[in-house]
Coordinates of C-alpha atoms in Angstrom, one line a residue:
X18 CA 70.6 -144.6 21.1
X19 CA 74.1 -146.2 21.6
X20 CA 76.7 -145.9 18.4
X21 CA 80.1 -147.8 18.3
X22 CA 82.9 -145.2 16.8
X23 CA 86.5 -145.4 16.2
X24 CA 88.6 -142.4 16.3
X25 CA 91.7 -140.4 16.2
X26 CA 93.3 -137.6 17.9
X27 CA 94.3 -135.4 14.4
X28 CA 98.3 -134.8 14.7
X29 CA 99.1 -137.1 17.7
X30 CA 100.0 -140.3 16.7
X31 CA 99.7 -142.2 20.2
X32 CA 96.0 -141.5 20.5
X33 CA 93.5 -143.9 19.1
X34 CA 90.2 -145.0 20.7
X35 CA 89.0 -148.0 19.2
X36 CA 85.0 -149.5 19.3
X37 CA 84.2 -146.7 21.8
X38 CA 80.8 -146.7 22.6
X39 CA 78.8 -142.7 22.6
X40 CA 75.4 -143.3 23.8
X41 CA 73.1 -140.0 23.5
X42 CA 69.8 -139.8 25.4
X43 CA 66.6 -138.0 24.5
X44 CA 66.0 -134.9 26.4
X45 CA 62.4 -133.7 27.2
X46 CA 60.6 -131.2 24.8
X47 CA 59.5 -128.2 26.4
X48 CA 56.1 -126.6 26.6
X49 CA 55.0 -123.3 28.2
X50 CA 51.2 -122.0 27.9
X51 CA 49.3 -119.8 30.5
X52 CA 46.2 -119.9 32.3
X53 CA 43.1 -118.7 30.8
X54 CA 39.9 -116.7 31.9
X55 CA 37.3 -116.0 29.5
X56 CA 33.8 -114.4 30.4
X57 CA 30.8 -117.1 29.2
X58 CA 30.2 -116.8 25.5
X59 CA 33.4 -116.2 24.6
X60 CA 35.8 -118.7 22.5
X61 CA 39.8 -118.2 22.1
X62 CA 42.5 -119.3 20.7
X63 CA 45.7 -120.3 22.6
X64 CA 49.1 -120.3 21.3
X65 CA 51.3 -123.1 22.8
X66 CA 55.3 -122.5 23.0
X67 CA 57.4 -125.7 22.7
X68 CA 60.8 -126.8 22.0
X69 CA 61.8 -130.4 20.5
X70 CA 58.5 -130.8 19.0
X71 CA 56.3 -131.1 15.8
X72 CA 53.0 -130.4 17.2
X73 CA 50.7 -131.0 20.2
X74 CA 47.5 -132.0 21.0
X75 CA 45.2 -130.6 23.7
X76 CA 41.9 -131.4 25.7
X77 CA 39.9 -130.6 28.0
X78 CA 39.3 -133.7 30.7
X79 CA 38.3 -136.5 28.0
X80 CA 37.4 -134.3 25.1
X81 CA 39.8 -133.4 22.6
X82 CA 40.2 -129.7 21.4
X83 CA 41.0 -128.7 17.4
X84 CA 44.3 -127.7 17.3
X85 CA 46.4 -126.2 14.5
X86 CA 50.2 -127.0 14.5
X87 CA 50.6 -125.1 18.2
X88 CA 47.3 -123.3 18.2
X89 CA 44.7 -124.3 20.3
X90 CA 40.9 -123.6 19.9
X91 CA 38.9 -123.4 23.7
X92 CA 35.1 -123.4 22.5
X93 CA 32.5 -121.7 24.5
X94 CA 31.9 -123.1 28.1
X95 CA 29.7 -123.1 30.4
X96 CA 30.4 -121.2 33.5
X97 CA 32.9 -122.8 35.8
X98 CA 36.6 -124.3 36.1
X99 CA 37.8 -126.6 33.7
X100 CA 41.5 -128.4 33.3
X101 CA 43.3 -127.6 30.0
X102 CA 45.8 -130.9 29.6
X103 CA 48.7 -130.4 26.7
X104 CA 50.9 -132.9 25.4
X105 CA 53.9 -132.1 22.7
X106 CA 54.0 -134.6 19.8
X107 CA 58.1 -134.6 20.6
X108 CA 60.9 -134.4 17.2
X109 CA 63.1 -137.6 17.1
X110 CA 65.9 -136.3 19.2
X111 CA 63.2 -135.3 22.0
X112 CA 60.5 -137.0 24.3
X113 CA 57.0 -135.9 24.8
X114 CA 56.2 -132.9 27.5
X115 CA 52.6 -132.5 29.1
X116 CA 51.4 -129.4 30.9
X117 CA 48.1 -128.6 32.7
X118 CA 46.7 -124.9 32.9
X119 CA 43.2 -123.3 34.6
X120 CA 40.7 -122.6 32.6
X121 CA 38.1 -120.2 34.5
X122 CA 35.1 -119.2 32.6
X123 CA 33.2 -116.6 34.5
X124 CA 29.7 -115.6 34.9
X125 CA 28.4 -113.0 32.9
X126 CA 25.1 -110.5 33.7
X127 CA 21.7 -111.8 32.8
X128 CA 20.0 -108.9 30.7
X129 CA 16.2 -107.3 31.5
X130 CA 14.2 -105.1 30.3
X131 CA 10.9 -103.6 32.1
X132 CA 8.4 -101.6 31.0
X133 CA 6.3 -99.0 32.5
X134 CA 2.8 -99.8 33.2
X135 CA -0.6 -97.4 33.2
X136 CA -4.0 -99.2 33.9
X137 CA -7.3 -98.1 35.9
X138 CA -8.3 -99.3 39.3
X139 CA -9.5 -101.8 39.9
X140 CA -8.2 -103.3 36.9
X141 CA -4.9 -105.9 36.3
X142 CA -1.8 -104.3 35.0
X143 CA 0.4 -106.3 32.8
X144 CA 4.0 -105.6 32.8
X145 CA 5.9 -106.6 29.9
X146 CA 9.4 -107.9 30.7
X147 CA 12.3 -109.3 28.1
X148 CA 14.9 -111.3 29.5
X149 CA 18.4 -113.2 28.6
X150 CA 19.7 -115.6 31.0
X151 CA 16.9 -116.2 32.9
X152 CA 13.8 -117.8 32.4
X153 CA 12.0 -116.1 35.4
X154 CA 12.3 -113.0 37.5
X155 CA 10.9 -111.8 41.1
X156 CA 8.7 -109.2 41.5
X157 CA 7.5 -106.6 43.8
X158 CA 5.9 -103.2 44.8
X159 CA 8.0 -101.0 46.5
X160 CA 6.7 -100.4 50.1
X161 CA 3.1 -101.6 49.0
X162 CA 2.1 -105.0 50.9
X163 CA -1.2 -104.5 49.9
X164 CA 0.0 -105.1 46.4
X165 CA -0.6 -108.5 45.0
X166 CA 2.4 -109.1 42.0
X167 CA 1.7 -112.6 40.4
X168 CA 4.5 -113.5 37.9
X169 CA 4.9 -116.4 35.5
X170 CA 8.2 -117.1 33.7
X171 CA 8.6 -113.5 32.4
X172 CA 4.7 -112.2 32.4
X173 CA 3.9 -109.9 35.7
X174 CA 0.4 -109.2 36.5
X175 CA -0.6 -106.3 39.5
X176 CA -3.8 -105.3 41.7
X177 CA -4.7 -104.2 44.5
X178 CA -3.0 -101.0 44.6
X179 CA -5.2 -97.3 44.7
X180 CA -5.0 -94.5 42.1
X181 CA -0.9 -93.1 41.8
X182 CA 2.2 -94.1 40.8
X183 CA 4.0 -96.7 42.3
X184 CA 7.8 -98.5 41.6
X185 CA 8.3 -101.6 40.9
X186 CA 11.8 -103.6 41.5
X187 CA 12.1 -106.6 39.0
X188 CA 15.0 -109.3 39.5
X189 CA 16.0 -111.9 37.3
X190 CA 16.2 -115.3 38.1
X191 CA 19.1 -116.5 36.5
X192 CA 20.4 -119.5 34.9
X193 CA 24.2 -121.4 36.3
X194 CA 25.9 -118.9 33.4
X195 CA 24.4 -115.7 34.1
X196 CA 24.6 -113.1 37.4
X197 CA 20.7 -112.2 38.4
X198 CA 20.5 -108.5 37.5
X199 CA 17.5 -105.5 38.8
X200 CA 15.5 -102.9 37.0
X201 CA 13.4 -100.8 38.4
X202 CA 10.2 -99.6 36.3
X203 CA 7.0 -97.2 37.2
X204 CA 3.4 -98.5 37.4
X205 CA 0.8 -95.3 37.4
X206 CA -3.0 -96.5 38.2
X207 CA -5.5 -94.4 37.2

């Protein structure tokens, strides 16, 4: 903005500036926020530090974020890298700032469960298996290729093996959030 002013140097007489012009130019807000890493699952909330400003908003590519005054809430993620794009809502006397940070939302360990099986020979054993993160699992009989392991999503069924007690090494399949995990359970045939 550009004023006209007249003025006067107080106490000398022979000074006198008449329709000088003072032109004053906004300045750029400011805006500092750090990268974040979150493991999946897991929301936050970001605190934004500006100067020059009234507020901000924030997204995440197209999609706007809630934010409250300089607080920013990151919802839960999938798994992966995402762009955190910030934008000062500048004060009169400022103009608007933008700043980009990482976002890195990391995998986090599917969960399973197996439990020890008994059965006969000659008979099937079942082998009951609770997973998170995973909607299937491979199976197999340690050191036995005579073993035949059939599994379907999450239900394992084993023959073929002779009386005594064998191990069996589950691992889950897992889906694009979770790491695959292994358990290791016994299987005794009578």
């Amino acid at each position: 903005a550009s004023y006209q002013v007249n003025a006067a140097y107080e106490g000398v007489d022979n000074v006198d500036v008449k329709e000088g012009t003072i032109t004053i130019t906004k300045s750029n807000s400011t805006l500092t926020l750090e990268n974040v890493t979150l493991d999946y699952g897991e929301s936050i909330k970001v605190t934004a530090t500006t100067t020059g400003s009234t507020g901000i908003t924030a997204k995440i590519g197209e999609n706007e974020l809630v934010v409250d005054g300089f607080v920013i809430s990151i919802p839960v993620l999938d798994a992966g890298n995402y762009t955190l794009t910030v934008t000062t809502i500048p004060d009169e006397d400022h103009n608007p700032a933008t700043a980009t940070v990482n976002i890195t939302v990391n995998k986090v360990n599917s969960t399973l469960s197996v439990e020890n099986a008994t059965f006969d020979y000659n008979d099937v054993g079942s082998i009951i298996v609770s997973v998170t993160g995973a909607e299937t699992v491979n199976a197999t009989v340690v050191g036995q290729s005579d073993a035949v392991v059939k599994v379907n999503g999450t239900n394992i069924t084993v023959s073929g093996l002779n009386a005594g007690t064998y191990t069996i090494t589950v691992t889950t399949i897992p889906d694009a959030n979770h790491n695959p995990v292994t358990e290791n359970a016994t299987i005794t045939v009578n």
